Amino acid sequence: MVVKCEKCDREFQDDKAIEYPGKVYVHKSKVMCEDCLIDMGVSLDEADPYATYIKTHTEMDSV
């Protein structure tokens, strides 16, 4: 599976996006790379790491 930044269309392999959570984030329900978030002036603390987002949503779906 490929994870794509919704702003710049840069692609990350799903395992890399999870393995390196500092590269892909979710901000306001949009998947974005770290570079785009910084360019937009968004603090990385305001966004969830992709791995956290996936884990949270996977656990919620299994309940």
XYZ file of N, CA, C and O in Angstrom:
252
model
N 0.837 -1.176 0.000
C 0.000 0.000 0.000
C 0.887 1.246 0.000
O 1.917 1.286 0.626
N 0.448 2.272 -0.686
C 1.188 3.522 -0.779
C 0.410 4.621 -0.065
O -0.800 4.739 -0.205
N 1.127 5.404 0.717
C 0.539 6.557 1.404
C 0.992 7.790 0.633
O 2.169 7.938 0.322
N 0.049 8.655 0.312
C 0.360 9.824 -0.515
C 0.042 11.110 0.233
O -1.012 11.236 0.847
N 0.979 12.060 0.174
C 0.740 13.376 0.752
C -0.351 14.048 -0.076
O -0.261 14.114 -1.302
N -1.379 14.544 0.594
C -2.514 15.137 -0.113
C -2.204 16.531 -0.665
O -2.977 17.057 -1.455
N -1.063 17.103 -0.265
C -0.715 18.429 -0.763
C 0.244 18.356 -1.947
O 0.020 18.964 -2.970
N 1.336 17.591 -1.806
C 2.356 17.565 -2.866
C 2.365 16.277 -3.681
O 3.133 16.141 -4.616
N 1.536 15.301 -3.323
C 1.429 14.001 -4.002
C 2.669 13.121 -3.869
O 2.827 12.153 -4.593
N 3.571 13.460 -2.942
C 4.741 12.601 -2.700
C 4.238 11.292 -2.115
O 3.321 11.276 -1.283
N 4.826 10.184 -2.549
C 4.358 8.869 -2.118
C 5.345 8.224 -1.153
O 6.558 8.368 -1.293
N 4.796 7.528 -0.176
C 5.567 6.780 0.806
C 5.009 5.371 0.856
O 3.793 5.203 0.862
N 5.873 4.383 0.898
C 5.398 3.023 1.111
C 4.791 2.963 2.501
O 5.299 3.579 3.432
N 3.694 2.271 2.664
C 2.970 2.222 3.930
C 3.881 1.833 5.093
O 3.830 2.435 6.154
N 4.739 0.827 4.884
C 5.621 0.399 5.973
C 6.625 1.489 6.342
O 6.987 1.653 7.495
N 7.064 2.282 5.391
C 7.992 3.380 5.672
C 7.283 4.516 6.401
O 7.863 5.153 7.271
N 6.061 4.781 6.053
C 5.295 5.845 6.715
C 5.074 5.501 8.180
O 5.095 6.376 9.044
N 4.907 4.224 8.470
C 4.710 3.792 9.852
C 6.052 3.642 10.562
O 6.192 4.018 11.714
N 7.041 3.126 9.859
C 8.362 2.918 10.451
C 9.036 4.236 10.782
O 9.747 4.367 11.767
N 8.820 5.235 9.953
C 9.403 6.554 10.158
C 8.270 7.567 10.322
O 7.975 8.330 9.414
N 7.627 7.591 11.502
C 6.451 8.451 11.659
C 6.752 9.941 11.547
O 5.848 10.732 11.375
N 8.015 10.346 11.630
C 8.346 11.758 11.484
C 8.208 12.260 10.061
O 8.304 13.451 9.800
N 7.987 11.384 9.115
C 7.899 11.767 7.706
C 6.472 12.002 7.234
O 6.239 12.786 6.344
N 5.516 11.315 7.820
C 4.121 11.435 7.390
C 3.248 11.712 8.613
O 3.370 11.057 9.637
N 2.369 12.700 8.464
C 1.487 13.118 9.548
C 0.054 13.200 9.042
O -0.189 13.229 7.846
N -0.870 13.290 9.989
C -2.271 13.527 9.663
C -2.676 14.810 10.379
O -2.531 14.939 11.592
N -3.126 15.790 9.590
C -3.532 17.079 10.130
C -4.900 17.428 9.561
O -5.090 17.482 8.349
N -5.872 17.600 10.454
C -7.248 17.886 10.048
C -7.760 16.843 9.052
O -8.316 17.164 8.014
N -7.503 15.586 9.367
C -7.932 14.416 8.578
C -7.289 14.328 7.205
O -7.770 13.597 6.341
N -6.199 15.043 6.979
C -5.477 14.969 5.705
C -4.079 14.436 5.949
O -3.385 14.875 6.860
N -3.671 13.467 5.124
C -2.338 12.896 5.219
C -1.365 13.837 4.503
O -1.576 14.184 3.342
N -0.337 14.263 5.235
C 0.637 15.193 4.660
C 2.042 14.840 5.114
O 2.234 14.349 6.231
N 2.994 15.138 4.261
C 4.385 14.912 4.627
C 4.863 16.055 5.526
O 4.264 17.134 5.573
N 5.932 15.787 6.228
C 6.484 16.769 7.160
C 6.838 18.075 6.455
O 6.585 19.165 6.977
N 7.400 17.991 5.268
C 7.805 19.188 4.520
C 6.609 20.099 4.229
O 6.695 21.322 4.379
N 5.485 19.535 3.814
C 4.303 20.340 3.497
C 3.729 20.998 4.748
O 3.308 22.149 4.709
N 3.725 20.260 5.854
C 3.228 20.846 7.099
C 4.065 22.050 7.497
O 3.535 23.100 7.857
N 5.371 21.912 7.417
C 6.264 23.013 7.774
C 6.064 24.179 6.819
O 5.989 25.338 7.250
N 5.934 23.899 5.523
C 5.697 24.958 4.531
C 4.399 25.709 4.819
O 4.298 26.904 4.559
N 3.399 25.017 5.355
C 2.116 25.633 5.677
C 2.159 26.380 7.009
O 1.194 27.030 7.386
N 3.251 26.250 7.729
C 3.366 26.915 9.026
C 2.698 26.161 10.156
O 2.404 26.722 11.206
N 2.453 24.869 9.952
C 1.817 24.040 10.972
C 2.906 23.399 11.831
O 3.839 22.788 11.307
N 2.774 23.547 13.132
C 3.706 22.901 14.055
C 3.477 21.394 14.001
O 2.331 20.934 13.941
N 4.558 20.640 14.045
C 4.420 19.188 14.002
C 3.685 18.675 15.237
O 3.115 17.588 15.213
N 3.664 19.463 16.300
C 2.915 19.082 17.500
C 1.404 19.167 17.274
O 0.633 18.571 18.023
N 0.982 19.909 16.268
C -0.444 20.047 15.969
C -0.979 18.891 15.134
O -2.187 18.761 14.947
N -0.093 18.069 14.610
C -0.490 16.959 13.745
C -0.165 15.629 14.427
O 0.731 15.544 15.257
N -0.919 14.592 14.061
C -0.662 13.254 14.595
C 0.293 12.519 13.671
O 0.095 12.527 12.450
N 1.305 11.832 14.235
C 2.128 10.970 13.388
C 1.235 9.921 12.724
O 0.264 9.453 13.318
N 1.547 9.564 11.503
C 0.742 8.621 10.734
C 0.551 7.314 11.499
O -0.552 6.766 11.539
N 1.610 6.824 12.130
C 1.524 5.557 12.861
C 0.496 5.644 13.988
O -0.283 4.717 14.200
N 0.458 6.750 14.702
C -0.508 6.945 15.780
C -1.920 6.998 15.224
O -2.843 6.390 15.765
N -2.091 7.710 14.132
C -3.393 7.832 13.487
C -3.915 6.457 13.057
O -5.062 6.104 13.336
N -3.071 5.681 12.409
C -3.470 4.345 11.929
C -3.799 3.442 13.119
O -4.812 2.751 13.113
N -2.958 3.454 14.146
C -3.187 2.603 15.313
C -4.508 2.972 15.993
O -5.293 2.096 16.337
N -4.757 4.244 16.168
C -5.981 4.706 16.815
C -7.215 4.288 16.024
O -8.186 3.794 16.585
N -7.176 4.483 14.715
C -8.344 4.150 13.895
C -8.533 2.646 13.739
O -9.652 2.178 13.618
N -7.458 1.882 13.754
C -7.556 0.424 13.664
C -8.175 -0.125 14.936
O -9.037 -0.991 14.895
N -7.742 0.404 16.099
C -8.302 -0.060 17.373
C -9.781 0.313 17.473
O -10.566 -0.475 17.972
N -10.160 1.475 17.005
C -11.549 1.896 17.064
C -12.434 1.031 16.173
O -13.570 0.729 16.515
N -11.899 0.599 15.037
C -12.670 -0.245 14.125
C -12.886 -1.652 14.666
O -13.858 -2.311 14.327
N -11.954 -2.123 15.522
C -12.068 -3.482 16.023
C -12.964 -3.593 17.241
O -13.275 -4.678 17.689
N -13.395 -2.479 17.785
C -14.251 -2.500 18.987
C -15.693 -2.740 18.600
O -16.215 -2.474 17.642
